Each structure stands twice: as C-alpha cells, then as structure tokens.
Short mmCIF file of C-alpha atoms and ligand atoms in Angstrom, two decimals:
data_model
loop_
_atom_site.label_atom_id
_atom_site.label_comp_id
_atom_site.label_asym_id
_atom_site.label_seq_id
_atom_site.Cartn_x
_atom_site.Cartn_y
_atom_site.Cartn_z
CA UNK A 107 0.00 0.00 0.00
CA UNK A 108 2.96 2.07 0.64
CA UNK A 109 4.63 1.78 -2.30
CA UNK A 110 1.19 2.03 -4.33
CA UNK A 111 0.94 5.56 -2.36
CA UNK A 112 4.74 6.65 -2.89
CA UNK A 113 4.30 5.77 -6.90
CA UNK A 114 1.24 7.27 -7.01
CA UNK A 115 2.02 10.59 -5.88
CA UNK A 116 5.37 10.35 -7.61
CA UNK A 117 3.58 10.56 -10.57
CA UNK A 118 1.21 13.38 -9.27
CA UNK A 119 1.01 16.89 -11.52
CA UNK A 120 -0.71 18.76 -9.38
CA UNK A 121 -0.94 17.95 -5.54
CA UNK A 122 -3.53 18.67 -2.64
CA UNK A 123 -1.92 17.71 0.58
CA UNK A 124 -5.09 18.39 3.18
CA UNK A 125 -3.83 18.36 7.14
CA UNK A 126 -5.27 18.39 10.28
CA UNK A 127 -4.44 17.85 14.46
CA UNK A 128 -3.50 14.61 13.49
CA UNK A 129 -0.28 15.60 12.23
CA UNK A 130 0.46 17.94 14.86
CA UNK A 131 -0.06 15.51 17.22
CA UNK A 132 3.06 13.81 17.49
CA UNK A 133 4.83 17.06 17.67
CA UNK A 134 2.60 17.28 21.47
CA UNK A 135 -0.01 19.48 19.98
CA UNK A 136 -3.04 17.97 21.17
CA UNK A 137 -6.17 17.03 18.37
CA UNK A 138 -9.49 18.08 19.13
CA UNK A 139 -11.49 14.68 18.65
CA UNK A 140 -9.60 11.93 19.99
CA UNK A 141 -11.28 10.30 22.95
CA UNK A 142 -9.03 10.60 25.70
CA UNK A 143 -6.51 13.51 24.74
CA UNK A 144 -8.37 15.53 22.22
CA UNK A 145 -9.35 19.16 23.73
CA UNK A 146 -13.08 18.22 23.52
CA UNK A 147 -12.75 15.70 25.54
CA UNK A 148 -11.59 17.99 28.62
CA UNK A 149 -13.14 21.72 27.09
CA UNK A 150 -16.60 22.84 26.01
CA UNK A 151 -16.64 23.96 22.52
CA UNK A 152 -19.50 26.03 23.22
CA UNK A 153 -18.63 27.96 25.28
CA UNK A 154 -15.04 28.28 24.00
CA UNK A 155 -14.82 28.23 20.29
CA UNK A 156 -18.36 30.20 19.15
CA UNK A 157 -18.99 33.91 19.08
CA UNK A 158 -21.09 33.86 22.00
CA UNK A 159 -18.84 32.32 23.98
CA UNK A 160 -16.28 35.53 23.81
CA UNK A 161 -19.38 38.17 23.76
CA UNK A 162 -20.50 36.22 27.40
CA UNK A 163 -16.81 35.95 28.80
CA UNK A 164 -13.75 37.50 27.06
CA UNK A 165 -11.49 36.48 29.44
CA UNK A 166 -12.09 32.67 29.83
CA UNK A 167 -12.18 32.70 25.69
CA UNK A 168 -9.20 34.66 25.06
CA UNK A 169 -6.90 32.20 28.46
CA UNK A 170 -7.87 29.30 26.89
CA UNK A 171 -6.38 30.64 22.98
CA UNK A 172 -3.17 32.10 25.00
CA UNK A 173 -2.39 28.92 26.40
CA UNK A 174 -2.94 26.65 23.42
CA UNK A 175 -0.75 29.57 21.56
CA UNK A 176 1.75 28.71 24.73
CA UNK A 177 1.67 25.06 24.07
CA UNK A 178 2.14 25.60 20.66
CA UNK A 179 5.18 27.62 20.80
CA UNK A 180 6.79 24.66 23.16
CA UNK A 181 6.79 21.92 20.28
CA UNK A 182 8.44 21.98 17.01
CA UNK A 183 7.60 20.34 13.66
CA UNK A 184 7.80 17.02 13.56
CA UNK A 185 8.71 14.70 10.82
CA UNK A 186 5.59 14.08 8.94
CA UNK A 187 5.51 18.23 8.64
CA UNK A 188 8.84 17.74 6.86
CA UNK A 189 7.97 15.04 4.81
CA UNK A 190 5.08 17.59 3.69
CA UNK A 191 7.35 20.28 2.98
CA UNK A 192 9.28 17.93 0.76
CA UNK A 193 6.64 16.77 -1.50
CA UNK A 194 5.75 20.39 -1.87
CA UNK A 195 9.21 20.76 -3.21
CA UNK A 196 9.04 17.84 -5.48
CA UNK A 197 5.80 18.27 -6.82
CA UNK A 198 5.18 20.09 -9.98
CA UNK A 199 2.50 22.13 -8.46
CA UNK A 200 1.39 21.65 -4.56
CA UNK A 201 -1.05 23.32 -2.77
CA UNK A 202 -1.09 22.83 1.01
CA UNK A 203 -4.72 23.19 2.20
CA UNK A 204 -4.31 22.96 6.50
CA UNK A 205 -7.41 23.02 8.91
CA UNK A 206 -4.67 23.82 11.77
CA UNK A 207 -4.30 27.10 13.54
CA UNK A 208 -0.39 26.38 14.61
CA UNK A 209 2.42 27.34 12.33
CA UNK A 210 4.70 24.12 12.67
CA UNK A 211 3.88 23.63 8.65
CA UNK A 212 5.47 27.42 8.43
CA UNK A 213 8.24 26.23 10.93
CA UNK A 214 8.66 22.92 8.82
CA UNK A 215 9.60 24.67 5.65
CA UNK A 216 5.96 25.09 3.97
CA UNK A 217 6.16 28.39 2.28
CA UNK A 218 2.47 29.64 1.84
CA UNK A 219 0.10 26.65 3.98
CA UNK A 220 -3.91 27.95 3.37
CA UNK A 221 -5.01 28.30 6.66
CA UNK A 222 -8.92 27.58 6.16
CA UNK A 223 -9.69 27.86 10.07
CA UNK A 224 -6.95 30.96 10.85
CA UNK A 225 -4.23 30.93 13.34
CA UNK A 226 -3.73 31.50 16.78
CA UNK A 227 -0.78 33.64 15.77
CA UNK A 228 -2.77 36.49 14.24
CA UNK A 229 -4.96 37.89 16.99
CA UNK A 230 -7.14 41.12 15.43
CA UNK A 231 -9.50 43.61 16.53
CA UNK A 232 -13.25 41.81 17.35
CA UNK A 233 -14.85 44.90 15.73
CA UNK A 234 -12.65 46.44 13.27
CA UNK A 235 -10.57 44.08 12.22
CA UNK A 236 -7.34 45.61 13.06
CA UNK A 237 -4.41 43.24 12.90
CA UNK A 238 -3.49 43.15 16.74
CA UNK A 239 -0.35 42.13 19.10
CA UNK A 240 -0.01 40.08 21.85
CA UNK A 241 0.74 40.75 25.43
CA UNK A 242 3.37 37.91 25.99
CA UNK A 243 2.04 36.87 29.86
CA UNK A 244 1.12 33.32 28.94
CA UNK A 245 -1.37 30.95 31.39
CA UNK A 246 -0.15 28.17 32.30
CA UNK A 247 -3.54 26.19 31.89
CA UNK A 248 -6.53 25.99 29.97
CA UNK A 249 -8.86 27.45 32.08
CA UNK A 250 -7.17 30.33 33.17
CA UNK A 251 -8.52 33.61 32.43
CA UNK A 252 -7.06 36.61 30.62
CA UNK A 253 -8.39 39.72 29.64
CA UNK A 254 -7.68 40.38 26.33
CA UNK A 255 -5.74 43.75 25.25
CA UNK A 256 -7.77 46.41 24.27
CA UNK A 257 -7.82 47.32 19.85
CA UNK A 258 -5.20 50.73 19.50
CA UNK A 259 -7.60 51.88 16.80
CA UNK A 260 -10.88 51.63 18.15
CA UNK A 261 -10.50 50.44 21.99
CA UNK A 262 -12.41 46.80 21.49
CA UNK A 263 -11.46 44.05 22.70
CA UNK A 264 -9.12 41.80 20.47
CA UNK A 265 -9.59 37.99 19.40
CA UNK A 266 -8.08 35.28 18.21
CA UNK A 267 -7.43 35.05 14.75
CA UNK A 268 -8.93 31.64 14.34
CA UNK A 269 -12.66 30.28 12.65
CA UNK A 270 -14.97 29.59 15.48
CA UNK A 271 -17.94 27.38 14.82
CA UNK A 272 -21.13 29.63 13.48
CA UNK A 273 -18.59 31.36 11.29
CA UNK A 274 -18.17 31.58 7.76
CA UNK A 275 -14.23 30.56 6.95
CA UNK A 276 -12.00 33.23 5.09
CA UNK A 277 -13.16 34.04 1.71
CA UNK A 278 -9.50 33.89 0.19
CA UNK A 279 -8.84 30.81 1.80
CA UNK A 280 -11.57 28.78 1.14
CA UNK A 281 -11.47 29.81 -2.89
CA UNK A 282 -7.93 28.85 -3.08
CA UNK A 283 -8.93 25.51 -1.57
CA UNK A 284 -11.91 24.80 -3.43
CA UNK A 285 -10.23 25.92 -6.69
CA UNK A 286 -6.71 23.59 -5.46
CA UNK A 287 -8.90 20.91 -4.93
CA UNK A 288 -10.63 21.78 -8.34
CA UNK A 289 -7.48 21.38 -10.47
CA UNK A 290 -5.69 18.25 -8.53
CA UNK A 291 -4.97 15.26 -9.77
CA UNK A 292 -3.70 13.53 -6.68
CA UNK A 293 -4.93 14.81 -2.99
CA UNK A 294 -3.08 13.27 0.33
CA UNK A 295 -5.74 13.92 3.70
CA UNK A 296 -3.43 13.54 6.78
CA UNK A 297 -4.68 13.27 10.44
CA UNK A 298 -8.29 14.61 10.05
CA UNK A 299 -11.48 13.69 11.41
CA UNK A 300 -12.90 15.34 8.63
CA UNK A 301 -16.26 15.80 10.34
CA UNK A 302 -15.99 19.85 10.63
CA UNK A 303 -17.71 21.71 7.64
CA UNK A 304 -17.09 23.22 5.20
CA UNK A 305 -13.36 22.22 4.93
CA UNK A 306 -14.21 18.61 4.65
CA UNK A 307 -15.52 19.06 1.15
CA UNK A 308 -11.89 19.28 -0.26
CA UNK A 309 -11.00 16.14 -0.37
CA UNK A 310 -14.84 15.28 -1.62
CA UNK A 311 -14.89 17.50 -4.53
CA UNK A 312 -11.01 16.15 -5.35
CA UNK A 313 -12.87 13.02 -5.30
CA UNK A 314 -15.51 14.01 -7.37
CA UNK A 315 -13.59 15.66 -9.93
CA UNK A 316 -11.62 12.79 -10.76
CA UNK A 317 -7.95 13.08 -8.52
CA UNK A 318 -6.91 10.16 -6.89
CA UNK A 319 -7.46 10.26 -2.81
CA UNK A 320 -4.80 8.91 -0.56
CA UNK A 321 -5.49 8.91 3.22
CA UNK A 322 -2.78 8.62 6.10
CA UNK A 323 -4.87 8.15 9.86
CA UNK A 324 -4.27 5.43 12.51
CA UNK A 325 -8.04 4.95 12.60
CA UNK A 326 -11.67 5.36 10.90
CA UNK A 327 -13.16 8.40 9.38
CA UNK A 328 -15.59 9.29 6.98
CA UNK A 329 -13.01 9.68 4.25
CA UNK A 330 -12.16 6.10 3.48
CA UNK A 331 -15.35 5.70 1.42
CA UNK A 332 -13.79 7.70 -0.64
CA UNK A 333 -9.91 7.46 -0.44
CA UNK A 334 -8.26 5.28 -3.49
CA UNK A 335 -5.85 4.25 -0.55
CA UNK A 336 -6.08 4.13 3.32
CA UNK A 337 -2.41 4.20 4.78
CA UNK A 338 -3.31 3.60 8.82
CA UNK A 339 -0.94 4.80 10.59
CA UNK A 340 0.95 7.94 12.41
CA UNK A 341 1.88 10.98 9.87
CA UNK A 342 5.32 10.99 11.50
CA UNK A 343 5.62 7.61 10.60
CA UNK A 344 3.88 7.21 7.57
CA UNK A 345 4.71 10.56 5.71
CA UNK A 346 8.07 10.26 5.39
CA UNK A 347 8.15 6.72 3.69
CA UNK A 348 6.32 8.66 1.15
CA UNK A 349 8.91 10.69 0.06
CA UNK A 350 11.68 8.49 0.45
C1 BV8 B 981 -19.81 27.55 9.22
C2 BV8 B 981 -10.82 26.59 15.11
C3 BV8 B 981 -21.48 29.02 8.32
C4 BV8 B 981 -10.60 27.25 16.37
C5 BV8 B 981 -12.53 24.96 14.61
C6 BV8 B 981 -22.80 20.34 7.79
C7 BV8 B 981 -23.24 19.32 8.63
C8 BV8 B 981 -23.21 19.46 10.02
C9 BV8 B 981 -22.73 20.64 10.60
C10 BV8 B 981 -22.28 21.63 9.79
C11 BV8 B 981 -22.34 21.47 8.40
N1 BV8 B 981 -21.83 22.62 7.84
C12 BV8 B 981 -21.45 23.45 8.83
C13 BV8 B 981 -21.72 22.89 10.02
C14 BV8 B 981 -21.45 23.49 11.36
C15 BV8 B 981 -20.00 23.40 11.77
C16 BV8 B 981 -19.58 21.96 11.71
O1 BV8 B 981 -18.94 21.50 10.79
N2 BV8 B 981 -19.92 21.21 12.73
C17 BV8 B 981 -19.58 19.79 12.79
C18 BV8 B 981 -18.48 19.60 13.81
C19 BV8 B 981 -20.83 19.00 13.09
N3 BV8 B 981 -19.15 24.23 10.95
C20 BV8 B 981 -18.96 25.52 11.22
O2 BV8 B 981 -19.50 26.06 12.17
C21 BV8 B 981 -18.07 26.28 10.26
N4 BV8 B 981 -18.66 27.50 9.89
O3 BV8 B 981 -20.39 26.56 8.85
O4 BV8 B 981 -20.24 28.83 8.98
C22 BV8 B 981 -21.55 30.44 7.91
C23 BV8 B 981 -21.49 30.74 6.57
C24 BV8 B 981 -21.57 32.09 6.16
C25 BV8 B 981 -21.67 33.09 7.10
C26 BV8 B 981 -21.69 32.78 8.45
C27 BV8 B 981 -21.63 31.45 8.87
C28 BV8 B 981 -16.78 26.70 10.96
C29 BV8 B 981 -16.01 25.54 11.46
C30 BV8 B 981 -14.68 25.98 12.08
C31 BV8 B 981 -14.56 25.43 13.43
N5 BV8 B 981 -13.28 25.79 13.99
N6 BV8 B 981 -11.58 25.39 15.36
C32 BV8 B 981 -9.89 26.39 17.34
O5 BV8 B 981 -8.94 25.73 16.94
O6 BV8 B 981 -10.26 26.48 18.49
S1 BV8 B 981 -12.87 23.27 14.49
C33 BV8 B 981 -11.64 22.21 14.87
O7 BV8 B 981 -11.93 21.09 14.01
C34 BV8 B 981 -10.24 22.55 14.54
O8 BV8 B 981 -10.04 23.81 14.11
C35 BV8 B 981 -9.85 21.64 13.43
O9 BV8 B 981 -9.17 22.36 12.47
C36 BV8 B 981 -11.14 21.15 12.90
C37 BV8 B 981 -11.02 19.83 12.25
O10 BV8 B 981 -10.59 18.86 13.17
P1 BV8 B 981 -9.39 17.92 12.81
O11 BV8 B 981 -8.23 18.73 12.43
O12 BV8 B 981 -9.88 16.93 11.86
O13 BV8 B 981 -9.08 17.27 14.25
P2 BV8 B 981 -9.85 16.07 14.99
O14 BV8 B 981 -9.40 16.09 16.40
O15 BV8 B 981 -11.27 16.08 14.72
O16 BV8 B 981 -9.26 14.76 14.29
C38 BV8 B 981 -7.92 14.38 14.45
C39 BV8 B 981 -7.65 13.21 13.53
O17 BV8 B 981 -6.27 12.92 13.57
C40 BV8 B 981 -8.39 11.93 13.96
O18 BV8 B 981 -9.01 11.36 12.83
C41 BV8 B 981 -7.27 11.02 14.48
O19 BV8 B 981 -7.52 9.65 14.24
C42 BV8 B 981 -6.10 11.53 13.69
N7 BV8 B 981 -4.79 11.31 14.31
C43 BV8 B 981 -4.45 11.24 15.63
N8 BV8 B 981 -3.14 11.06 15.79
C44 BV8 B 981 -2.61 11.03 14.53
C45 BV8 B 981 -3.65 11.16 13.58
N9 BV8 B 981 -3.45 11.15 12.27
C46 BV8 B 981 -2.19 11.00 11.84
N10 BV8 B 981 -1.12 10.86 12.67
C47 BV8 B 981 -1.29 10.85 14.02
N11 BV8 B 981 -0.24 10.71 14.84
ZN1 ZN B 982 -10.66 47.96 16.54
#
C-alpha cells in the first residue's frame, strides 16, 4: 500500500496535501477529537470556540487561545511536517490546504500553507478588524482567564485570529482551496477527522472531480469511502516513507 501511495504521488502533476491535528499531534499538539486527549474531551466547545462564547466571557475565551498559543510555541515540527514540505518541493505544483491554527507547517519549511480555520498567531481587533499584538504573559492552563488587550484603533477588545464554529471561513482561503482541490490530480488527507464543515468538502470534490485520494490516519473516518488508498498509521511515521 505504501509503495502504491509513494508511486502514485510520484507521478502526481498537481498535488492537494489536506492536514489536520492529526499531524500535529506527534509534535505534542493535542487534536481536538480523539477520545481521551483531544481538547473536547476535557473543554466545552461552546462555550469556547463560538462567538457567544467571547461576547458572554472574554477572558475565559481569550486564556484558553493564549495557552494553546503557549503550548504551541513549546513543540516543534515534527517529521511528517517535513515530509510535507518535501513533497511540496518535489511536486510540480502543490497546494497545502491545513485546517490547523499552529504554524509548525510554516516552521517545517511550507512556504504559503492555506489556513482555512486561521491561526492562533494572528490575533485582530473583534470589531474592526485591526491586525493586533499580543501581550506575551502566557497561562499556564486551559482554564485560566485573561483579559484580552484592548484594539489601539478603536478600543475593542481583540480575538483570536482563528474560525470559530457559526462562522463563515476566510473568503481567500476557502477559494484557493476549493479551486486547489478543483485542479488536482492527486490529494493526500493527513490526520483529520474530517467531520468539521465546510473544509471537509476538499478532499470530496477532489474526489468528485476525478484526482486520486490517498489517506494517512491510525483509525476510521468518513473519508475512506472515498480514499483510493487508506495508509493507517501515524503521519510521523507514515509521511516520510512517502517521500523516500
Ligand atoms: C460555518 C478553530 C457558516 C478554532 C474549529 C454540515 C453538517 C453538520 C454541521 C455543519 C455542516 N456545515 C457546517 C456545520 C457546522 C459546523 C460543523 O462543521 N460542525 C460539525 C463539527 C458538526 N461548521 C462551522 O460552524 C463552520 N462555519 O459553517 O459557517 C456560515 C457561513 C456564512 C456566514 C456565516 C456562517 C466553521 C467551522 C470551524 C470550526 N473551527 N476550530 C480552534 O482551533 O479552536 S474546528 C476544529 O476542528 C479545529 O479547528 C480543526 O481544524 C477542525 C477539524 O478537526 P481535525 O483537524 O480533523 O481534528 P480532529 O481532532 O477532529 O481529528 C484528528 C484526527 O487525527 C483523527 O481522525 C485522528 O484519528 C487523527 N490522528 C491522531 N493522531 C494522529 C492522527 N493522524 C495522523 N497521525 C497521528 N499521529
Ligand atoms: Zn478595533
């Protein structure tokens, strides 16, 4: 199956490579779904990752983003991020589509990853918009509140740059996605639930369109009905017998 994969995308003109926790997650980042150590599992989406949740408390939202950012900035890219960044460098054409909000693709060599849910590293103004900094005092756990710092231009209170659920993704983001996923002839899903809409279309409409689907994830999702070939296993592990 390996080898079928490694071929496969050897021959591949124009590449999707579609990412999410899952290959993160052996860098110590952890995933949101997985039963015992995803963040679901121990935090309440609602009233942490939705618009309402920062209107009704600011401070518990804006902790619980600091520390992840925190967490995030204590790991470094692992190998299946590398092994990413060098079939972007061998492909023809490669588009790297990521549902993550850390930067260890950036970190891992990945020039210009789409970041379809944002990042934690680009907090901005909750009412204008403005492009904001961060006051480096970071919690030490996830429940700790922080008050966020105030917008220079208009004196609101600043967010996190990331897609909570209710709202619509980035408009730039999603078209260079959808039109990636368009054009692809080969598109490799790594460590993704793919149960959170709309970014788990990609791979669907790669499907539909024709490109070949290759899947690396130690277990189930919705994706293998689809995938052409269903490598189970760690990214870190997996990934890098790709490009090999
Ligand atoms: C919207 C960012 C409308 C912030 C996140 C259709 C049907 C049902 C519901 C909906 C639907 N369409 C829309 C919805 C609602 C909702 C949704 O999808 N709900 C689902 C969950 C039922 N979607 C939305 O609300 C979206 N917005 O629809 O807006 C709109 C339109 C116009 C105008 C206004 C509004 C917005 C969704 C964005 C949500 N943001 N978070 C934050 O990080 O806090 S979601 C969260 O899930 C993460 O961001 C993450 O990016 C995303 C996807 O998760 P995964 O990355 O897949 O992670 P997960 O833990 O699930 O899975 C990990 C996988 O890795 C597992 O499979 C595991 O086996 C594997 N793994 C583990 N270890 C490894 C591994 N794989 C490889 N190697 C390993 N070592
Ligand atoms: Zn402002």
């Amino acid at each position: 199956m390996g080898d079928t994969a490694a071929s496969l995308l050897r021959d591949a003109r124009k590449v999707v490579v579609f990412t999410g926790a899952g290959i993160s997650a052996e860098s110590g980042v952890p995933t949101f779904r997985d039963a015992l150590t995803g963040l679901w599992a121990r935090f309440d989406a609602e009233t942490l990752a939705t618009p309402r949740a920062f209107r009704d408390d600011p401070a518990l939202v804006w902790g619980w983003y600091e520390w992840r950012r925190g967490q995030v900035r204590r790991t470094r890219p692992n190998a299946g991020h590398e092994a990413v960044a060098a079939i972007e460098a061998r492909a023809p054409h490669c588009t790297l589509v990521t549902q993550n909000v850390d930067d260890l693709h950036e970190r891992a060599g990945s020039a210009a990853p789409v970041h379809l849910h944002g990042s934690l590293f680009a907090p901005r103004c909750s009412f204008c918009g403005l492009p904001a900094s961060f006051v480096d005092d970071l919690p030490a756990d996830g429940s700790h509140k922080v008050e966020p710092p105030m917008c220079e231009r208009c004196g609101s209170a600043v967010r996190p740059g990331v897609v909570w659920f209710g709202e619509a993704l980035p408009e730039v983001a999603l078209a260079a996605a959808v039109e990636a996923a368009s054009a692809c002839d080969l598109l490799l899903s790594v460590g993704t639930s793919a149960m959170v809409y709309p970014a788990a279309e990609i791979p669907q409409v790669a499907a539909r369109l024709g490109a070949t689907v290759i899947q690396v994830n130690p277990r189930e999702t919705p994706l293998d009905a689809i995938a052409d070939v269903n490598l189970r296993g760690p990214a870190a592990t997996v990934l890098p017998e790709l490009v090999r």
